[in-house]
PDB file of C-alpha atoms and ligand atoms in Angstrom:
ATOM      1  CA  UNK D   1     -27.515   6.517 -12.014  1.00 74.00           C
ATOM      2  CA  UNK D   2     -24.902   4.260 -10.472  1.00 86.00           C
ATOM      3  CA  UNK D   3     -21.859   6.019  -9.030  1.00 96.00           C
ATOM      4  CA  UNK D   4     -18.597   4.315  -9.859  1.00 98.00           C
ATOM      5  CA  UNK D   5     -15.183   5.229  -8.469  1.00 98.00           C
ATOM      6  CA  UNK D   6     -11.688   3.888  -9.073  1.00 98.00           C
ATOM      7  CA  UNK D   7      -9.101   3.574  -6.312  1.00 98.00           C
ATOM      8  CA  UNK D   8      -5.754   3.271  -8.116  1.00 98.00           C
ATOM      9  CA  UNK D   9      -2.380   2.454  -6.636  1.00 97.00           C
ATOM     10  CA  UNK D  10       0.564   0.143  -6.747  1.00 96.00           C
ATOM     11  CA  UNK D  11      -0.435  -1.623  -3.501  1.00 97.00           C
ATOM     12  CA  UNK D  12       3.008  -3.195  -3.153  1.00 97.00           C
ATOM     13  CA  UNK D  13       2.020  -4.608  -0.752  1.00 97.00           C
ATOM     14  CA  UNK D  14      -1.579  -3.758   0.186  1.00 98.00           C
ATOM     15  CA  UNK D  15      -1.809  -2.602   3.821  1.00 98.00           C
ATOM     16  CA  UNK D  16      -4.563  -2.199   6.389  1.00 98.00           C
ATOM     17  CA  UNK D  17      -4.400   1.531   5.541  1.00 98.00           C
ATOM     18  CA  UNK D  18      -5.358   0.730   1.935  1.00 98.00           C
ATOM     19  CA  UNK D  19      -8.130  -1.561   3.210  1.00 98.00           C
ATOM     20  CA  UNK D  20      -9.522   1.254   5.327  1.00 98.00           C
ATOM     21  CA  UNK D  21      -9.750   3.513   2.258  1.00 98.00           C
ATOM     22  CA  UNK D  22     -11.403   0.665   0.297  1.00 98.00           C
ATOM     23  CA  UNK D  23     -13.997   0.090   3.062  1.00 98.00           C
ATOM     24  CA  UNK D  24     -14.825   3.764   3.328  1.00 98.00           C
ATOM     25  CA  UNK D  25     -14.958   4.416  -0.434  1.00 98.00           C
ATOM     26  CA  UNK D  26     -17.150   1.334  -0.922  1.00 98.00           C
ATOM     27  CA  UNK D  27     -19.702   2.950   1.399  1.00 98.00           C
ATOM     28  CA  UNK D  28     -19.612   6.220  -0.537  1.00 98.00           C
ATOM     29  CA  UNK D  29     -20.006   4.818  -4.052  1.00 98.00           C
ATOM     30  CA  UNK D  30     -22.266   2.211  -5.634  1.00 98.00           C
ATOM     31  CA  UNK D  31     -19.262   0.456  -7.150  1.00 98.00           C
ATOM     32  CA  UNK D  32     -15.546   0.670  -6.526  1.00 98.00           C
ATOM     33  CA  UNK D  33     -12.792  -0.672  -8.739  1.00 98.00           C
ATOM     34  CA  UNK D  34      -9.454  -1.135  -6.997  1.00 98.00           C
ATOM     35  CA  UNK D  35      -7.003  -0.675  -9.866  1.00 98.00           C
ATOM     36  CA  UNK D  36      -3.580  -2.210  -9.380  1.00 97.00           C
ATOM     37  CA  UNK D  37      -0.977  -0.475 -11.535  1.00 95.00           C
ATOM     38  CA  UNK D  38       1.489  -2.711 -13.328  1.00 89.00           C
ATOM     39  CA  UNK D  39       3.801  -0.061 -14.750  1.00 77.00           C
ATOM     40  CA  UNK D  40       5.790   0.902 -11.665  1.00 63.00           C
ATOM     41  CA  UNK D  41       8.661  -1.024 -10.081  1.00 65.00           C
ATOM     42  CA  UNK D  42      10.614  -3.438 -12.268  1.00 71.00           C
ATOM     43  CA  UNK D  43      11.379  -5.600  -9.273  1.00 85.00           C
ATOM     44  CA  UNK D  44       8.174  -5.503  -7.255  1.00 92.00           C
ATOM     45  CA  UNK D  45       8.072  -6.651  -3.663  1.00 95.00           C
ATOM     46  CA  UNK D  46       5.047  -8.789  -4.506  1.00 94.00           C
ATOM     47  CA  UNK D  47       4.349  -9.760  -8.102  1.00 93.00           C
ATOM     48  CA  UNK D  48       1.276  -7.934  -9.442  1.00 92.00           C
ATOM     49  CA  UNK D  49      -0.614 -11.172 -10.104  1.00 94.00           C
ATOM     50  CA  UNK D  50      -0.216 -12.078  -6.416  1.00 95.00           C
ATOM     51  CA  UNK D  51      -1.117  -8.535  -5.338  1.00 96.00           C
ATOM     52  CA  UNK D  52      -4.361  -8.774  -7.294  1.00 97.00           C
ATOM     53  CA  UNK D  53      -5.087 -12.258  -5.926  1.00 97.00           C
ATOM     54  CA  UNK D  54      -4.460 -11.083  -2.349  1.00 98.00           C
ATOM     55  CA  UNK D  55      -6.623  -7.974  -2.796  1.00 98.00           C
ATOM     56  CA  UNK D  56      -9.432 -10.083  -4.267  1.00 98.00           C
ATOM     57  CA  UNK D  57      -9.348 -12.254  -1.149  1.00 98.00           C
ATOM     58  CA  UNK D  58      -9.351  -9.131   1.026  1.00 98.00           C
ATOM     59  CA  UNK D  59     -12.429  -7.618  -0.640  1.00 98.00           C
ATOM     60  CA  UNK D  60     -14.294 -10.907  -0.902  1.00 96.00           C
ATOM     61  CA  UNK D  61     -16.884  -9.779   1.651  1.00 95.00           C
ATOM     62  CA  UNK D  62     -17.521  -6.377   0.040  1.00 98.00           C
ATOM     63  CA  UNK D  63     -19.860  -7.074  -2.871  1.00 97.00           C
ATOM     64  CA  UNK D  64     -19.566  -3.702  -4.633  1.00 98.00           C
ATOM     65  CA  UNK D  65     -15.757  -3.843  -4.889  1.00 98.00           C
ATOM     66  CA  UNK D  66     -13.815  -5.438  -7.724  1.00 98.00           C
ATOM     67  CA  UNK D  67     -10.074  -5.605  -8.284  1.00 98.00           C
ATOM     68  CA  UNK D  68      -8.512  -5.076 -11.712  1.00 98.00           C
ATOM     69  CA  UNK D  69      -5.070  -4.371 -13.108  1.00 96.00           C
ATOM     70  CA  UNK D  70      -4.178  -1.465 -15.331  1.00 95.00           C
ATOM     71  CA  UNK D  71      -1.163  -0.309 -17.269  1.00 94.00           C
ATOM     72  CA  UNK D  72      -0.660   2.900 -19.149  1.00 94.00           C
ATOM     73  CA  UNK D  73      -2.537   6.082 -18.364  1.00 96.00           C
ATOM     74  CA  UNK D  74      -4.930   5.891 -15.449  1.00 97.00           C
ATOM     75  CA  UNK D  75      -7.321   8.385 -17.065  1.00 98.00           C
ATOM     76  CA  UNK D  76      -7.626   6.109 -20.097  1.00 98.00           C
ATOM     77  CA  UNK D  77      -8.441   3.187 -17.810  1.00 98.00           C
ATOM     78  CA  UNK D  78     -11.076   5.380 -16.114  1.00 98.00           C
ATOM     79  CA  UNK D  79     -12.543   6.462 -19.459  1.00 98.00           C
ATOM     80  CA  UNK D  80     -12.708   2.867 -20.635  1.00 98.00           C
ATOM     81  CA  UNK D  81     -14.883   2.160 -17.594  1.00 98.00           C
ATOM     82  CA  UNK D  82     -16.972   5.350 -17.980  1.00 97.00           C
ATOM     83  CA  UNK D  83     -15.711   6.384 -14.581  1.00 98.00           C
ATOM     84  CA  UNK D  84     -15.318  10.033 -13.593  1.00 98.00           C
ATOM     85  CA  UNK D  85     -14.132   9.706  -9.988  1.00 98.00           C
ATOM     86  CA  UNK D  86     -10.691   8.686  -8.728  1.00 98.00           C
ATOM     87  CA  UNK D  87     -10.191   8.057  -5.015  1.00 98.00           C
ATOM     88  CA  UNK D  88      -6.837   8.586  -3.334  1.00 98.00           C
ATOM     89  CA  UNK D  89      -5.777   8.497   0.302  1.00 97.00           C
ATOM     90  CA  UNK D  90      -4.033  11.408   1.988  1.00 96.00           C
ATOM     91  CA  UNK D  91      -1.900  10.655   5.028  1.00 95.00           C
ATOM     92  CA  UNK D  92       0.057  13.744   5.861  1.00 86.00           C
ATOM     93  CA  UNK D  93       1.233  16.960   4.362  1.00 86.00           C
ATOM     94  CA  UNK D  94       4.083  14.955   2.832  1.00 85.00           C
ATOM     95  CA  UNK D  95       1.543  13.207   0.555  1.00 93.00           C
ATOM     96  CA  UNK D  96       0.063  16.477  -0.554  1.00 94.00           C
ATOM     97  CA  UNK D  97       2.730  17.612  -3.003  1.00 95.00           C
ATOM     98  CA  UNK D  98       2.795  14.364  -4.963  1.00 95.00           C
ATOM     99  CA  UNK D  99      -0.964  13.862  -4.880  1.00 97.00           C
ATOM    100  CA  UNK D 100      -1.583  17.463  -5.947  1.00 97.00           C
ATOM    101  CA  UNK D 101       0.745  17.089  -8.928  1.00 97.00           C
ATOM    102  CA  UNK D 102      -0.774  13.799 -10.056  1.00 97.00           C
ATOM    103  CA  UNK D 103      -4.350  15.047  -9.638  1.00 98.00           C
ATOM    104  CA  UNK D 104      -3.512  18.256 -11.517  1.00 98.00           C
ATOM    105  CA  UNK D 105      -1.868  16.341 -14.361  1.00 98.00           C
ATOM    106  CA  UNK D 106      -4.845  13.990 -14.561  1.00 98.00           C
ATOM    107  CA  UNK D 107      -7.204  16.973 -14.684  1.00 98.00           C
ATOM    108  CA  UNK D 108      -5.248  18.423 -17.619  1.00 98.00           C
ATOM    109  CA  UNK D 109      -5.441  15.090 -19.401  1.00 98.00           C
ATOM    110  CA  UNK D 110      -9.097  14.444 -18.549  1.00 98.00           C
ATOM    111  CA  UNK D 111     -11.023  17.462 -17.215  1.00 98.00           C
ATOM    112  CA  UNK D 112     -14.172  15.385 -16.752  1.00 98.00           C
ATOM    113  CA  UNK D 113     -12.443  13.194 -14.140  1.00 98.00           C
ATOM    114  CA  UNK D 114     -12.404  14.364 -10.528  1.00 98.00           C
ATOM    115  CA  UNK D 115      -9.950  13.131  -7.880  1.00 98.00           C
ATOM    116  CA  UNK D 116     -11.330  12.911  -4.349  1.00 98.00           C
ATOM    117  CA  UNK D 117      -9.184  12.415  -1.258  1.00 97.00           C
ATOM    118  CA  UNK D 118     -10.022  10.489   1.873  1.00 98.00           C
ATOM    119  CA  UNK D 119      -7.969  11.381   4.904  1.00 97.00           C
ATOM    120  CA  UNK D 120      -6.144   8.470   6.487  1.00 96.00           C
ATOM    121  CA  UNK D 121      -7.397   7.385   9.872  1.00 96.00           C
ATOM    122  CA  UNK D 122      -5.095   8.524  12.675  1.00 95.00           C
ATOM    123  CA  UNK D 123      -3.962   5.004  13.482  1.00 95.00           C
ATOM    124  CA  UNK D 124      -2.885   4.367   9.861  1.00 96.00           C
ATOM    125  CA  UNK D 125      -1.427   7.743   9.054  1.00 94.00           C
ATOM    126  CA  UNK D 126       2.156   6.464   9.481  1.00 95.00           C
ATOM    127  CA  UNK D 127       1.555   3.351   7.424  1.00 97.00           C
ATOM    128  CA  UNK D 128       2.945   2.991   3.914  1.00 97.00           C
ATOM    129  CA  UNK D 129       3.794  -0.015   1.757  1.00 97.00           C
ATOM    130  CA  UNK D 130       7.435   1.042   2.038  1.00 96.00           C
ATOM    131  CA  UNK D 131       7.223   0.723   5.860  1.00 97.00           C
ATOM    132  CA  UNK D 132       5.957  -2.851   5.491  1.00 98.00           C
ATOM    133  CA  UNK D 133       8.692  -3.690   2.972  1.00 97.00           C
ATOM    134  CA  UNK D 134      11.337  -2.322   5.317  1.00 97.00           C
ATOM    135  CA  UNK D 135      10.010  -4.220   8.359  1.00 97.00           C
ATOM    136  CA  UNK D 136       9.846  -7.446   6.327  1.00 97.00           C
ATOM    137  CA  UNK D 137      13.366  -6.978   4.967  1.00 95.00           C
ATOM    138  CA  UNK D 138      14.696  -6.523   8.495  1.00 96.00           C
ATOM    139  CA  UNK D 139      12.896  -9.595   9.809  1.00 95.00           C
ATOM    140  CA  UNK D 140      10.308  -7.713  11.887  1.00 97.00           C
ATOM    141  CA  UNK D 141       6.656  -8.515  12.467  1.00 97.00           C
ATOM    142  CA  UNK D 142       4.695  -6.881   9.662  1.00 98.00           C
ATOM    143  CA  UNK D 143       1.485  -8.845  10.346  1.00 97.00           C
ATOM    144  CA  UNK D 144      -0.370  -6.037  12.220  1.00 97.00           C
ATOM    145  CA  UNK D 145       0.029  -3.803   9.178  1.00 98.00           C
ATOM    146  CA  UNK D 146      -1.268  -6.021   6.387  1.00 98.00           C
ATOM    147  CA  UNK D 147      -4.419  -8.107   5.864  1.00 98.00           C
ATOM    148  CA  UNK D 148      -3.956 -11.877   6.375  1.00 98.00           C
ATOM    149  CA  UNK D 149      -3.927 -12.820   2.640  1.00 97.00           C
ATOM    150  CA  UNK D 150      -1.095 -10.327   2.128  1.00 98.00           C
ATOM    151  CA  UNK D 151       0.866 -11.591   5.150  1.00 97.00           C
ATOM    152  CA  UNK D 152       0.697 -15.110   3.665  1.00 96.00           C
ATOM    153  CA  UNK D 153       2.178 -13.877   0.396  1.00 96.00           C
ATOM    154  CA  UNK D 154       4.967 -11.972   2.137  1.00 96.00           C
ATOM    155  CA  UNK D 155       5.771 -15.099   4.152  1.00 94.00           C
ATOM    156  CA  UNK D 156       5.958 -17.334   1.081  1.00 87.00           C
ATOM    157  CA  UNK D 157       7.984 -14.689  -0.735  1.00 81.00           C
ATOM    158  CA  UNK D 158      10.563 -14.645   2.073  1.00 75.00           C
ATOM    159  CA  UNK D 159      10.688 -18.438   2.115  1.00 79.00           C
ATOM    160  CA  UNK D 160      11.326 -18.645  -1.627  1.00 75.00           C
ATOM    161  CA  UNK D 161      14.086 -16.019  -1.630  1.00 71.00           C
ATOM    162  CA  UNK D 162      17.557 -16.540  -0.259  1.00 58.00           C
ATOM    163  CA  UNK D 163      17.975 -14.789   3.081  1.00 53.00           C
ATOM    164  CA  UNK D 164      20.480 -11.971   3.386  1.00 53.00           C
ATOM    165  CA  UNK D 165      23.595 -13.173   5.143  1.00 51.00           C
ATOM    166  CA  UNK D 166      23.477 -12.313   8.830  1.00 46.00           C
ATOM    167  CA  UNK D 167      25.865  -9.613   9.916  1.00 49.00           C
ATOM    168  CA  UNK D 168      28.624 -10.578  12.277  1.00 43.00           C
TER     169      UNK D 168
HETATM  170  P1  LIG E 201       1.047   4.856  -5.238  1.00 84.08           P
HETATM  171  O1  LIG E 201      -0.184   4.719  -6.071  1.00 84.08           O
HETATM  172  O2  LIG E 201       1.525   6.270  -5.164  1.00 84.08           O
HETATM  173  O3  LIG E 201       2.089   3.842  -5.526  1.00 84.08           O
HETATM  174  P2  LIG E 201       0.082   3.341  -2.972  1.00 84.08           P
HETATM  175  O4  LIG E 201      -0.227   2.184  -3.830  1.00 84.08           O
HETATM  176  O5  LIG E 201       1.004   3.079  -1.826  1.00 84.08           O
HETATM  177  O6  LIG E 201       0.599   4.612  -3.735  1.00 84.08           O
HETATM  178  O7  LIG E 201      -1.264   3.928  -2.351  1.00 84.08           O
HETATM  179  C1  LIG E 201      -2.405   4.209  -3.128  1.00 84.08           C
HETATM  180  C2  LIG E 201      -3.150   5.333  -2.462  1.00 84.08           C
HETATM  181  O8  LIG E 201      -3.479   4.981  -1.123  1.00 84.08           O
HETATM  182  C3  LIG E 201      -2.373   6.651  -2.377  1.00 84.08           C
HETATM  183  O9  LIG E 201      -3.285   7.723  -2.574  1.00 84.08           O
HETATM  184  C4  LIG E 201      -1.857   6.663  -0.960  1.00 84.08           C
HETATM  185  O10 LIG E 201      -1.684   7.989  -0.484  1.00 84.08           O
HETATM  186  C5  LIG E 201      -2.990   5.961  -0.236  1.00 84.08           C
HETATM  187  N1  LIG E 201      -2.529   5.327   0.994  1.00 84.08           N
HETATM  188  C6  LIG E 201      -1.441   4.564   1.180  1.00 84.08           C
HETATM  189  N2  LIG E 201      -1.323   4.182   2.463  1.00 84.08           N
HETATM  190  C7  LIG E 201      -2.376   4.733   3.128  1.00 84.08           C
HETATM  191  C8  LIG E 201      -2.800   4.745   4.487  1.00 84.08           C
HETATM  192  N3  LIG E 201      -2.094   4.147   5.444  1.00 84.08           N
HETATM  193  N4  LIG E 201      -3.939   5.421   4.791  1.00 84.08           N
HETATM  194  C9  LIG E 201      -4.616   6.081   3.829  1.00 84.08           C
HETATM  195  N5  LIG E 201      -4.261   6.131   2.522  1.00 84.08           N
HETATM  196  C10 LIG E 201      -3.153   5.468   2.176  1.00 84.08           C
END
């Protein structure tokens, strides 16, 4: 029996912390689907089509990982793929409350689906997509925190958007 897991998220943008979870989950399961949610922010930092394209480049060398988009209920996406395992990352106690609520709600909706948590590596435990967005908005160097295909997209995004006026 082949073990399939889904790693869902908004990945806006994907970070090296996300990539670490992908690498580790890919070693634990026969197949991993990275599921990029499209129902969150109305004004995403990186458009979901570009997020998926960047993630596909990032996982190119990991043959048992595929990247898909989903909208609507995650448990319905999982059921449609006959998948009974969801993978989430847990950074700090601050993640626990939200993750616990989402996992509990998903269990009510789909008792056959289990959520498993991988603890963030120490060196990535501070890292969140929001940190990258903030650094980029303030003109800092975000490149250590994101894989190269993501850095390229952030760069072209900044070039195509008008810069904020500099403060006097
Ligand atoms: P959300 O799905 O809540 O929008 P994200 O897309 O940012 O969250 O992240 C998807 C999952 O990856 C979440 O479970 C989140 O806790 C986890 N994650 C995010 N950043 C890291 C990191 N640096 N290390 C480990 N896990 C992480």
